[in-house]
JSON list of C-alpha atoms in Angstrom, two decimals:
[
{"chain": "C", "resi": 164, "resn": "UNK", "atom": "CA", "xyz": [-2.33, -1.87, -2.87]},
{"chain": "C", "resi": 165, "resn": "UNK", "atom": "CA", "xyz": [0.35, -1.19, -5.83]},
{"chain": "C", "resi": 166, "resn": "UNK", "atom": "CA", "xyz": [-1.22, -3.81, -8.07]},
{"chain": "C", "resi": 167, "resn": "UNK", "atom": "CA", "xyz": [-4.80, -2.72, -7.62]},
{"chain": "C", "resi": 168, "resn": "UNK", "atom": "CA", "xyz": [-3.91, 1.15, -8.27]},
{"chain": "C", "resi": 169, "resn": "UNK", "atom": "CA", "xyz": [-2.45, -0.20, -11.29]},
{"chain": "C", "resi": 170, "resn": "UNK", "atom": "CA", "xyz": [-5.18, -2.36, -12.34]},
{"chain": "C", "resi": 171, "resn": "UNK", "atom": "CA", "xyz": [-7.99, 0.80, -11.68]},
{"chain": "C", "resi": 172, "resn": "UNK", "atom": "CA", "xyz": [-5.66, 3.56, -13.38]},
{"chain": "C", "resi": 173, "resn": "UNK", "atom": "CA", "xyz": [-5.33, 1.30, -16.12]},
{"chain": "C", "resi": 174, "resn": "UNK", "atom": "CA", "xyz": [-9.01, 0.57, -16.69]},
{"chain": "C", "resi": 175, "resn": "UNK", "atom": "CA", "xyz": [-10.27, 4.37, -15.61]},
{"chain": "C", "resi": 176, "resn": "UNK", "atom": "CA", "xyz": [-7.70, 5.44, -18.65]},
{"chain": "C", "resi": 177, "resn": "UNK", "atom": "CA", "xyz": [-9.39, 3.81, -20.91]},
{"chain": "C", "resi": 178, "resn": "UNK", "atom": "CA", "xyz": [-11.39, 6.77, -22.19]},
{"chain": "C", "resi": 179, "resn": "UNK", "atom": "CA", "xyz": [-12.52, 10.12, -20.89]},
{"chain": "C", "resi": 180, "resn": "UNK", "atom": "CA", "xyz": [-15.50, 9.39, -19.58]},
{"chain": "C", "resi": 181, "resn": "UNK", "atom": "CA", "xyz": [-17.02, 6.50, -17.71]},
{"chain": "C", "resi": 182, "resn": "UNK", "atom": "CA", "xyz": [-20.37, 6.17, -18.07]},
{"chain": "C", "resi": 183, "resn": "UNK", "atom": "CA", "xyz": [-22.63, 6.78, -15.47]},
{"chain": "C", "resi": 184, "resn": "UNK", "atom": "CA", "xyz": [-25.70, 4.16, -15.42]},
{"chain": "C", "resi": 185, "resn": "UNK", "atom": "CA", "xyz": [-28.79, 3.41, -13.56]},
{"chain": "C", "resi": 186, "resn": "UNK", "atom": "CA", "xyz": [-30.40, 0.61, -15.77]},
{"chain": "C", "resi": 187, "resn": "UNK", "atom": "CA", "xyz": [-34.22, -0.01, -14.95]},
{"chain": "C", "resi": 188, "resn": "UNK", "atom": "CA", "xyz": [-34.86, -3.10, -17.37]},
{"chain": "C", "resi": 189, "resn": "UNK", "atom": "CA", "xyz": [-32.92, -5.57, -17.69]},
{"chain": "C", "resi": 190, "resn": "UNK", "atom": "CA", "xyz": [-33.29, -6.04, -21.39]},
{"chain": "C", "resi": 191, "resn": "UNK", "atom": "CA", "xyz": [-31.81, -2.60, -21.93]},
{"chain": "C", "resi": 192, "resn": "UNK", "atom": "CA", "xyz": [-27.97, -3.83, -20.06]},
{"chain": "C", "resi": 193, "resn": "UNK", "atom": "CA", "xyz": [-26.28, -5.92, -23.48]},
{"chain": "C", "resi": 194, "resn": "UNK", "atom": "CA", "xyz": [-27.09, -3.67, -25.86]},
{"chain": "C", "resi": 195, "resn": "UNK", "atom": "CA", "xyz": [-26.89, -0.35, -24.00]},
{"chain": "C", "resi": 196, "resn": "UNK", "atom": "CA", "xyz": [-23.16, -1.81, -22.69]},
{"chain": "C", "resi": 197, "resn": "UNK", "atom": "CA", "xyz": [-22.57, -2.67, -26.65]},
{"chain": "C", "resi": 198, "resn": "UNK", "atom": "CA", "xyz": [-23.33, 0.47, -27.74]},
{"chain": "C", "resi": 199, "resn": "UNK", "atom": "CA", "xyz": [-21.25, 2.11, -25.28]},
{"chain": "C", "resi": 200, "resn": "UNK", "atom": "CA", "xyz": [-18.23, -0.23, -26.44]},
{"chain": "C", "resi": 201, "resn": "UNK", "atom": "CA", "xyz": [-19.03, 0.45, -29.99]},
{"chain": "C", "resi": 202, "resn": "UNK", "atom": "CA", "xyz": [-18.63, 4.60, -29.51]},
{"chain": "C", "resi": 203, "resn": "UNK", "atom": "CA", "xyz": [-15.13, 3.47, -27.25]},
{"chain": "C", "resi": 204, "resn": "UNK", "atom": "CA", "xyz": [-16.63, 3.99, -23.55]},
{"chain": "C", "resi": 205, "resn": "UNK", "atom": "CA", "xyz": [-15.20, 0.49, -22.67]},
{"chain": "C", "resi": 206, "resn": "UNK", "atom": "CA", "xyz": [-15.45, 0.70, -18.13]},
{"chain": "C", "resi": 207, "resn": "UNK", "atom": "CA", "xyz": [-18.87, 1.04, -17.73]},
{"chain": "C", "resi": 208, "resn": "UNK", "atom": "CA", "xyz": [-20.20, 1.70, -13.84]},
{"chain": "C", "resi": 209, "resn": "UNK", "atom": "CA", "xyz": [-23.51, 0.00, -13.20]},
{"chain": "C", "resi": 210, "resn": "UNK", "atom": "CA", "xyz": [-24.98, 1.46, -10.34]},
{"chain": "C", "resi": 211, "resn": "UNK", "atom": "CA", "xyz": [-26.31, -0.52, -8.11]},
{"chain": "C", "resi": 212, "resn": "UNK", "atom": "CA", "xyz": [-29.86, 1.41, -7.43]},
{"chain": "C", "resi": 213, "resn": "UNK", "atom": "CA", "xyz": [-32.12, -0.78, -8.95]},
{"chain": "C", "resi": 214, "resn": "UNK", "atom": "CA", "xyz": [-33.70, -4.35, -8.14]},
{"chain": "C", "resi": 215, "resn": "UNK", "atom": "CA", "xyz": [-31.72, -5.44, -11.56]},
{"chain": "C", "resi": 216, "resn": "UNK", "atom": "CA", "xyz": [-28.23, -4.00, -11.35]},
{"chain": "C", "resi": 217, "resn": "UNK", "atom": "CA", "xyz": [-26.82, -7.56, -10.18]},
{"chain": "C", "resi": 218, "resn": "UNK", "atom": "CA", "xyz": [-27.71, -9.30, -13.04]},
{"chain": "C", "resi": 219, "resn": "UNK", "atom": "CA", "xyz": [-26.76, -6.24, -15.50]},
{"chain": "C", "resi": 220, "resn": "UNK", "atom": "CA", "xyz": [-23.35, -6.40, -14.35]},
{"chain": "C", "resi": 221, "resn": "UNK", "atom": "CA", "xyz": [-23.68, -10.30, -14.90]},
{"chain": "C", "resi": 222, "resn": "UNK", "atom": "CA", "xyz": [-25.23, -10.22, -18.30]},
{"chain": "C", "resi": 223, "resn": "UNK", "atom": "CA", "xyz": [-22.85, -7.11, -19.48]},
{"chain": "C", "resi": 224, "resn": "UNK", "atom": "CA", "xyz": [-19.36, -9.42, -17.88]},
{"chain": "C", "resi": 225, "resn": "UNK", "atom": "CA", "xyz": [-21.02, -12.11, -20.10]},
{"chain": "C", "resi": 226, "resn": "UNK", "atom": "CA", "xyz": [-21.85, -11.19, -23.22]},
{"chain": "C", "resi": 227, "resn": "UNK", "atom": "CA", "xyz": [-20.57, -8.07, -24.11]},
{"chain": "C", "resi": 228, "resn": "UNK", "atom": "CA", "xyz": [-17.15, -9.04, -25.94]},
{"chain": "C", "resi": 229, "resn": "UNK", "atom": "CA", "xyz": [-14.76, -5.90, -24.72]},
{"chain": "C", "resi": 230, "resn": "UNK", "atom": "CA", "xyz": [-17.12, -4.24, -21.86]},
{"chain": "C", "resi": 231, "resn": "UNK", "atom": "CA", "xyz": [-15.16, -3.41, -18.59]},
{"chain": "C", "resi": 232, "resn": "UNK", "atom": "CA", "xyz": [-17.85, -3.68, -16.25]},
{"chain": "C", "resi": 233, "resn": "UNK", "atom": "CA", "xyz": [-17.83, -1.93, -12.88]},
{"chain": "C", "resi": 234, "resn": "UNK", "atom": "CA", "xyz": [-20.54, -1.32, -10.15]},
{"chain": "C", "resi": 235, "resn": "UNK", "atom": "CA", "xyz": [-20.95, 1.86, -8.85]},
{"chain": "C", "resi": 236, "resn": "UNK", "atom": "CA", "xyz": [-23.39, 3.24, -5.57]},
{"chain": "C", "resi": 237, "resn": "UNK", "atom": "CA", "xyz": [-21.46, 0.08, -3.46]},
{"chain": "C", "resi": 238, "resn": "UNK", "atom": "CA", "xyz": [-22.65, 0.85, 0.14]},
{"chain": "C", "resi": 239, "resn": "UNK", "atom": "CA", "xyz": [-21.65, -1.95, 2.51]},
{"chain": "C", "resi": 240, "resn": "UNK", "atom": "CA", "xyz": [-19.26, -4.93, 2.23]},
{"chain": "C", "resi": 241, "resn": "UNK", "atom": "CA", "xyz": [-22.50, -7.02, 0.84]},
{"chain": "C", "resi": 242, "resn": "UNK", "atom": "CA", "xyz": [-23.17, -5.26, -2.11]},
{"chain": "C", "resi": 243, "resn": "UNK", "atom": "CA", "xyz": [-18.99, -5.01, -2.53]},
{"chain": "C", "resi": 244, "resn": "UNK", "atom": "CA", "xyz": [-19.48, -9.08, -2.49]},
{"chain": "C", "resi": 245, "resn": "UNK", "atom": "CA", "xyz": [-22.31, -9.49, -4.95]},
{"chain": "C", "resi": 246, "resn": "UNK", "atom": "CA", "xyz": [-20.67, -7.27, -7.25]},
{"chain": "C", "resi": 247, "resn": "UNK", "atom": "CA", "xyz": [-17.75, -9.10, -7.45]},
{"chain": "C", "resi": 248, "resn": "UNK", "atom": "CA", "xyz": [-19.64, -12.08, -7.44]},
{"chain": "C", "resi": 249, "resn": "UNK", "atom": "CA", "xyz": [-21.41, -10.80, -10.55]},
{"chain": "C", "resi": 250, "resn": "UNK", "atom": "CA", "xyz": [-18.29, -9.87, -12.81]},
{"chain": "C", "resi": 251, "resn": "UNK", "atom": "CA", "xyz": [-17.46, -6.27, -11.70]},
{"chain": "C", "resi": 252, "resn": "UNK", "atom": "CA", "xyz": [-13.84, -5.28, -12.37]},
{"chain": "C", "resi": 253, "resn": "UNK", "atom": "CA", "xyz": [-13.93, -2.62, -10.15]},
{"chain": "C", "resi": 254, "resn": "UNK", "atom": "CA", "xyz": [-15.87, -0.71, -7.12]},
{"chain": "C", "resi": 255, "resn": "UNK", "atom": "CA", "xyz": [-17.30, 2.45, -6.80]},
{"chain": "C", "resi": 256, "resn": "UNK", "atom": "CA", "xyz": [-18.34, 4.07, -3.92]},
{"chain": "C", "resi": 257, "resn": "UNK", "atom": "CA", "xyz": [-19.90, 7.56, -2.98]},
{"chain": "C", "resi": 258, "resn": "UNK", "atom": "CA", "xyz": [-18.27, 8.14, 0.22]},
{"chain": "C", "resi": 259, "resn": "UNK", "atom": "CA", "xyz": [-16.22, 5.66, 1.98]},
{"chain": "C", "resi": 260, "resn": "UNK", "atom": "CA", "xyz": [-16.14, 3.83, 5.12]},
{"chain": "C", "resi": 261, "resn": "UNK", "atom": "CA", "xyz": [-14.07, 1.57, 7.91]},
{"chain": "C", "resi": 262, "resn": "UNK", "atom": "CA", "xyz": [-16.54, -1.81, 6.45]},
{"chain": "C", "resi": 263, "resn": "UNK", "atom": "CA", "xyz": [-16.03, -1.02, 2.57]},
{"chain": "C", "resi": 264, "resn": "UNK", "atom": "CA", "xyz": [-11.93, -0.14, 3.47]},
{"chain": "C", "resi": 265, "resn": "UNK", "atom": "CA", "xyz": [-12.03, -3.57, 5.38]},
{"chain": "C", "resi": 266, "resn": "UNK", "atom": "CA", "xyz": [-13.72, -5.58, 2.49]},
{"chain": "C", "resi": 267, "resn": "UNK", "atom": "CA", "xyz": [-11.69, -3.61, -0.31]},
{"chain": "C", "resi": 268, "resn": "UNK", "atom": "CA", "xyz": [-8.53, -4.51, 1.52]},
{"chain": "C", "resi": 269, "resn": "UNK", "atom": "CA", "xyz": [-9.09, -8.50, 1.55]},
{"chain": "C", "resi": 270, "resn": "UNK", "atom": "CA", "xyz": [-10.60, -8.45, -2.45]},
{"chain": "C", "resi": 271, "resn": "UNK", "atom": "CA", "xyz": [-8.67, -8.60, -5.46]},
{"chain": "C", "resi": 272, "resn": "UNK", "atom": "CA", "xyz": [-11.06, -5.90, -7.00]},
{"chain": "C", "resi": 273, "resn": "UNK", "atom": "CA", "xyz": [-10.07, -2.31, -6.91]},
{"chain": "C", "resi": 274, "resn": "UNK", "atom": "CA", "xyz": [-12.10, 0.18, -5.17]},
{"chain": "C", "resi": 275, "resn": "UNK", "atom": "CA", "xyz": [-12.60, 3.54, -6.53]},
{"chain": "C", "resi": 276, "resn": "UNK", "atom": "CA", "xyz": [-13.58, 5.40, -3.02]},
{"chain": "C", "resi": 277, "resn": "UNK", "atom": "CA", "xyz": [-15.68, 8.64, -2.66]},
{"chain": "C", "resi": 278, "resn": "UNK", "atom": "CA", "xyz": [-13.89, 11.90, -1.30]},
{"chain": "C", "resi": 279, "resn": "UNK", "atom": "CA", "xyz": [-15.36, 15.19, -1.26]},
{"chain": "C", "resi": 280, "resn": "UNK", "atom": "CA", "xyz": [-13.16, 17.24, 1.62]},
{"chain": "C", "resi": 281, "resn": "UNK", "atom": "CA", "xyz": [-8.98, 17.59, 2.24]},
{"chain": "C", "resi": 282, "resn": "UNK", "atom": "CA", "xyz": [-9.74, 15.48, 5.24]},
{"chain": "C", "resi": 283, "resn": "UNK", "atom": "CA", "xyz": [-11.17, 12.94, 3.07]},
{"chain": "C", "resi": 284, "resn": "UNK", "atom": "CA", "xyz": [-9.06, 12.33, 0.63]},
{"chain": "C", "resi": 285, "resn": "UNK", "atom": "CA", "xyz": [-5.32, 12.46, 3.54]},
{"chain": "C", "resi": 286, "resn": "UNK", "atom": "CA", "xyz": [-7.71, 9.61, 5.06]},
{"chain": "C", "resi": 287, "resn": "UNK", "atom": "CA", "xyz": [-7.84, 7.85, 2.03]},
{"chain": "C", "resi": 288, "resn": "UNK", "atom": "CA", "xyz": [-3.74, 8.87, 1.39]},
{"chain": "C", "resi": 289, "resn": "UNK", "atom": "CA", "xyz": [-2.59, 7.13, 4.36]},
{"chain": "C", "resi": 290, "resn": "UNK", "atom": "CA", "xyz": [-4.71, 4.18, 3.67]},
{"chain": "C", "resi": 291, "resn": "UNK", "atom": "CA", "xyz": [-2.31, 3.89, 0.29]},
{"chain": "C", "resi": 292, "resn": "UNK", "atom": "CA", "xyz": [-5.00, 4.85, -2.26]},
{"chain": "C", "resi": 293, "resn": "UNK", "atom": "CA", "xyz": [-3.90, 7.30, -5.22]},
{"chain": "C", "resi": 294, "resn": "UNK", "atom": "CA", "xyz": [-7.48, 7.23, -7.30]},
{"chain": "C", "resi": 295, "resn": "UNK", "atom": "CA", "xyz": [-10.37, 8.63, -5.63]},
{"chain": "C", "resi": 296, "resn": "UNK", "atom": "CA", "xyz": [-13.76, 9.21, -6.74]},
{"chain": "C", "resi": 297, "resn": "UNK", "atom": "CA", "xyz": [-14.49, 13.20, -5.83]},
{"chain": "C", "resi": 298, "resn": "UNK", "atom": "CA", "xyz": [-18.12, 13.31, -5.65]},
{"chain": "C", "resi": 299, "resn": "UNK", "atom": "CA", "xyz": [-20.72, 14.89, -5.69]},
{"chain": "C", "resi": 300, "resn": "UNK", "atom": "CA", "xyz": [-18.10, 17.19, -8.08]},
{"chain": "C", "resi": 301, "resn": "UNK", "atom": "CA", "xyz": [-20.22, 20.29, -9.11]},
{"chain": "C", "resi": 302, "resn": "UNK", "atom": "CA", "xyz": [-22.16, 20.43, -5.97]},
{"chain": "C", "resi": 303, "resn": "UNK", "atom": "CA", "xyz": [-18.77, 20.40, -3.87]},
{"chain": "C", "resi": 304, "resn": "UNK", "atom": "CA", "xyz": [-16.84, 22.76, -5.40]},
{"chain": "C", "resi": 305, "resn": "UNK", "atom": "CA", "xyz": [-16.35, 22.25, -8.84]},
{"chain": "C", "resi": 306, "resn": "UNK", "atom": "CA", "xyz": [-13.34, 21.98, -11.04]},
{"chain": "C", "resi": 307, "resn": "UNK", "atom": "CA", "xyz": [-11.85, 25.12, -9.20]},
{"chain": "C", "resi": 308, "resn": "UNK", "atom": "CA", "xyz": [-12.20, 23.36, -5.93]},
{"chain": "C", "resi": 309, "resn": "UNK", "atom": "CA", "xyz": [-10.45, 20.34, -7.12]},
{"chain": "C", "resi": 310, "resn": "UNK", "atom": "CA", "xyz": [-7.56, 22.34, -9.18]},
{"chain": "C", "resi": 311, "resn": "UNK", "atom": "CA", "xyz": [-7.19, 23.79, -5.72]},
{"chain": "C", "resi": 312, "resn": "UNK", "atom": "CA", "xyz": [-6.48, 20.55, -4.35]},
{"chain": "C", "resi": 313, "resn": "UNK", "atom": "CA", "xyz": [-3.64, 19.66, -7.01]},
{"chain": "C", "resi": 314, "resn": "UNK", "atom": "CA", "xyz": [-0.83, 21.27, -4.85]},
{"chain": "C", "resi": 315, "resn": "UNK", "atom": "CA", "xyz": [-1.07, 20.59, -1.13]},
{"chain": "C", "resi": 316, "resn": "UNK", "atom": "CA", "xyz": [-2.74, 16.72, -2.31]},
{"chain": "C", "resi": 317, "resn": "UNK", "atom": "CA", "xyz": [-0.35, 16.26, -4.64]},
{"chain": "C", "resi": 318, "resn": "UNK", "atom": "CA", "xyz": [0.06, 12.54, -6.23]},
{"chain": "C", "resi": 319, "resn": "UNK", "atom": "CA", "xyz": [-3.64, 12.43, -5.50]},
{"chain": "C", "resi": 320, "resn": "UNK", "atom": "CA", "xyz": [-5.74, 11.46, -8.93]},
{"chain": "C", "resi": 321, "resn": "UNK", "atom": "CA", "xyz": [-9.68, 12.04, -9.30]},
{"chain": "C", "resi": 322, "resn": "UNK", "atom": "CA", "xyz": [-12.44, 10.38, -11.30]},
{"chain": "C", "resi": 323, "resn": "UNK", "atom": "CA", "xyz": [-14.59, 13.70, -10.74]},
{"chain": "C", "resi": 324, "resn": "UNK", "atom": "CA", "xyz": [-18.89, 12.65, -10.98]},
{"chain": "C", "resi": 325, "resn": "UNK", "atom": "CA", "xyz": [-22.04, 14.18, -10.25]},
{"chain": "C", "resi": 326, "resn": "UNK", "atom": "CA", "xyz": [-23.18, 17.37, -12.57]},
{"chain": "C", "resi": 327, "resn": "UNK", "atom": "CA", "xyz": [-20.43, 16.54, -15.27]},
{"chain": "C", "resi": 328, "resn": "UNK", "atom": "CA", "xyz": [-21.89, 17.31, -18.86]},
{"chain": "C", "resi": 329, "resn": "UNK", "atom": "CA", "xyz": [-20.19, 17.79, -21.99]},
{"chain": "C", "resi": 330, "resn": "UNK", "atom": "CA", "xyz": [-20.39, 21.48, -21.22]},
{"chain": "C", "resi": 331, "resn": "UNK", "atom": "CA", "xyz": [-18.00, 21.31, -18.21]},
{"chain": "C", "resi": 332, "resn": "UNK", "atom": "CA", "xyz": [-16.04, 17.78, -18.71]},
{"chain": "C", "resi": 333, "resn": "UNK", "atom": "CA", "xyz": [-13.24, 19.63, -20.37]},
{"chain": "C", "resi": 334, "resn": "UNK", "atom": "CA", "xyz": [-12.66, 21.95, -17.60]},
{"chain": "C", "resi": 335, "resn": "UNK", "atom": "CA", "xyz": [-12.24, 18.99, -15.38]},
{"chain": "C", "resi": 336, "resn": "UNK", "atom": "CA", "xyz": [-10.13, 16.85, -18.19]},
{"chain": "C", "resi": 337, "resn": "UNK", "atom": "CA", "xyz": [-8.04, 19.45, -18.33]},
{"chain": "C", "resi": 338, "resn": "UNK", "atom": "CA", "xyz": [-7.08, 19.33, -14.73]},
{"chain": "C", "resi": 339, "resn": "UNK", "atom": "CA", "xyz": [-3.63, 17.09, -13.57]},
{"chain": "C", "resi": 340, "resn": "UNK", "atom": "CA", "xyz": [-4.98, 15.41, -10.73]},
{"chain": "C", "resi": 341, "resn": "UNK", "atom": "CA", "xyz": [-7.97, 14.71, -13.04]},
{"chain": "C", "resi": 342, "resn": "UNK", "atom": "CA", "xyz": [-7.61, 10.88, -15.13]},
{"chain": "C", "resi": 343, "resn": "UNK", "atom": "CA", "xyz": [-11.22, 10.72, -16.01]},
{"chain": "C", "resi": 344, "resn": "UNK", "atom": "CA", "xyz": [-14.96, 11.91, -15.27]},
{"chain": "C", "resi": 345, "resn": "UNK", "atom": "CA", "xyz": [-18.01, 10.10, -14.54]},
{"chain": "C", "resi": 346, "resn": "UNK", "atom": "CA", "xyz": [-21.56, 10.65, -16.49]},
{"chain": "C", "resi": 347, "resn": "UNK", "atom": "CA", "xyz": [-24.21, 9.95, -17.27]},
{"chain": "C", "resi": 348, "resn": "UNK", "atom": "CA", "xyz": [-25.25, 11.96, -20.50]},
{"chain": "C", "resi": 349, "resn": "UNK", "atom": "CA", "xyz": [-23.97, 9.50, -22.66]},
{"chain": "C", "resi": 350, "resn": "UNK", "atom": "CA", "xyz": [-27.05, 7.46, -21.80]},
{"chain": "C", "resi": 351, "resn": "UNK", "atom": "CA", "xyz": [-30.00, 9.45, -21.23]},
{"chain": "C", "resi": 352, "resn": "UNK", "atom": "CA", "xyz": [-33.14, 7.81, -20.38]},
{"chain": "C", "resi": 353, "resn": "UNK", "atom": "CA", "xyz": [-34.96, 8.88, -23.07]},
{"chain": "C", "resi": 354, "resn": "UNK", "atom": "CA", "xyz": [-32.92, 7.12, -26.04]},
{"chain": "C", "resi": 355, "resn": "UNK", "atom": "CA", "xyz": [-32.45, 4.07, -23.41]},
{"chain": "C", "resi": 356, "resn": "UNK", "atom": "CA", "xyz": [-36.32, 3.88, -23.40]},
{"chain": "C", "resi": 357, "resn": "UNK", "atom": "CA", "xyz": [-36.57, 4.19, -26.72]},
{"chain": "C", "resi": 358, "resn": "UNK", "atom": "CA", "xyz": [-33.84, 1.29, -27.75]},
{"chain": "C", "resi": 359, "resn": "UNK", "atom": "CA", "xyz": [-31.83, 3.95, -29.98]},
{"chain": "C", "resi": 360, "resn": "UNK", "atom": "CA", "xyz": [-28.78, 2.30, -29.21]},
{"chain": "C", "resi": 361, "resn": "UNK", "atom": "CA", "xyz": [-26.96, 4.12, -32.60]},
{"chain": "C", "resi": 362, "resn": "UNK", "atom": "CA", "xyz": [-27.56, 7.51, -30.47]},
{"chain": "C", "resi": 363, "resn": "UNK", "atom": "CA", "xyz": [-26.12, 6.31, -27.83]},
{"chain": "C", "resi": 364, "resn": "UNK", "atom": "CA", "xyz": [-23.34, 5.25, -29.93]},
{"chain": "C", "resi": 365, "resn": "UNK", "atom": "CA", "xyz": [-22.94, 8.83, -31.53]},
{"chain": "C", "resi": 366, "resn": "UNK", "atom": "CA", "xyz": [-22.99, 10.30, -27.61]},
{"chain": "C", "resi": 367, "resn": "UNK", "atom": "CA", "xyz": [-20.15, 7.50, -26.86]},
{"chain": "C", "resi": 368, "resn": "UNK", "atom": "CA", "xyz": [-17.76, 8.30, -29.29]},
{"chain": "C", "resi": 369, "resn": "UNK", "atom": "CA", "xyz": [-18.26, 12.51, -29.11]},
{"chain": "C", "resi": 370, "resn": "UNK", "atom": "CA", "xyz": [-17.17, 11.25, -25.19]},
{"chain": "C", "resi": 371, "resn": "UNK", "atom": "CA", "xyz": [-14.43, 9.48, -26.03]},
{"chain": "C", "resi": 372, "resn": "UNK", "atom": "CA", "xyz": [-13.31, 12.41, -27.70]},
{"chain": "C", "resi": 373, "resn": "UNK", "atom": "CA", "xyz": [-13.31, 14.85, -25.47]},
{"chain": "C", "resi": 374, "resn": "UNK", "atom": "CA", "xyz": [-9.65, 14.61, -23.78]},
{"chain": "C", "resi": 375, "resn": "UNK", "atom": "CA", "xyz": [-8.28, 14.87, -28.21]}
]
């Protein structure tokens, strides 16, 4: 478990801010993931939510020369399998259970498991993880309720997601049991759509500044 902490701090410490993405057309997955890499958001979580995340992770592991591609939403020891399968360097989850712990245990990828309560995330403790994914953050309790958690969970570290926008990222940045936060602003759907991949670009790099 030592060397896959390592390997997942090392990658979530990357930058700030992991991007956040649900990608709808598969056309959009190289150059969205290059302009991402280009603005210094190098992990990138796929999620998988959509009939093409599979082969974005694939096409992204492929051909984008610096991406560190991830897939996020992972469910059930299948989808942990295809996405491995399909180049992901690491595994997110939203919650976590017995079947993902089981699968995460045997793989060489590092899984970034959901926790939202103290119960959670002692579970997660005694299984030897250190990283945890605390989601959904905003609608749990916020960067108060996870400063809160900085003393009794100590040694704990959280890649906070769900509500994070640049309005509140530094208030969770600036946490110590905080080593990055998820989002998703840095793509919006909009310039996706619209193939302004220079905006996205712009968005990337203010995000990769936001821990200066």
């Amino acid at each position: 478990m030592g060397d896959k902490t390592e390997a997942l701090t090392s990658i979530l410490k990357l930058q700030p801010v992991v991007p956040v993405l649900v990608i709808q057309d598969l056309a959009h997955a190289v150059p969205l993931a290059r302009a991402l890499v280009a603005g210094g958001l190098k992990a990138i979580e796929i999620t998988m939510r959509t009939p093409v995340a599979l082969q974005a992770i694939r096409a992204v592991a492929d051909k984008v020369e610096g991406a560190v591609p991830g897939a996020g939403t992972v469910l059930n020891a299948g989808q942990f399998h295809q996405a491995v399968e399909a180049g992901s360097q690491f595994i997110v989850s939203p919650g976590t259970t017995i079947e993902l712990l089981d699968v995460a245990r045997k793989s060489s990828v590092p899984l970034l498991p959901g926790a939202a309560t103290p119960s959670e995330v002692m579970s997660l403790k005694e299984e030897g993880y250190k990283v945890l994914k605390f989601f959904p953050a905003e609608q749990a309790g916020g960067a108060a309720y996870l400063k809160s958690l900085s003393s009794p969970l100590a040694g704990m570290q959280f890649c906070p997601t769900g509500g994070i926008t640049p309005d509140n990222a530094r208030d969770y940045l600036s946490l110590p049991n905080v080593v990055c936060v998820g989002g998703s602003w840095v793509a919006p759907k909009a310039l996706v759509e619209a193939g302004d991949w220079d905006g996205i670009t712009r968005l990337a790099t203010e995000a990769s500044r936001l821990a200066a």
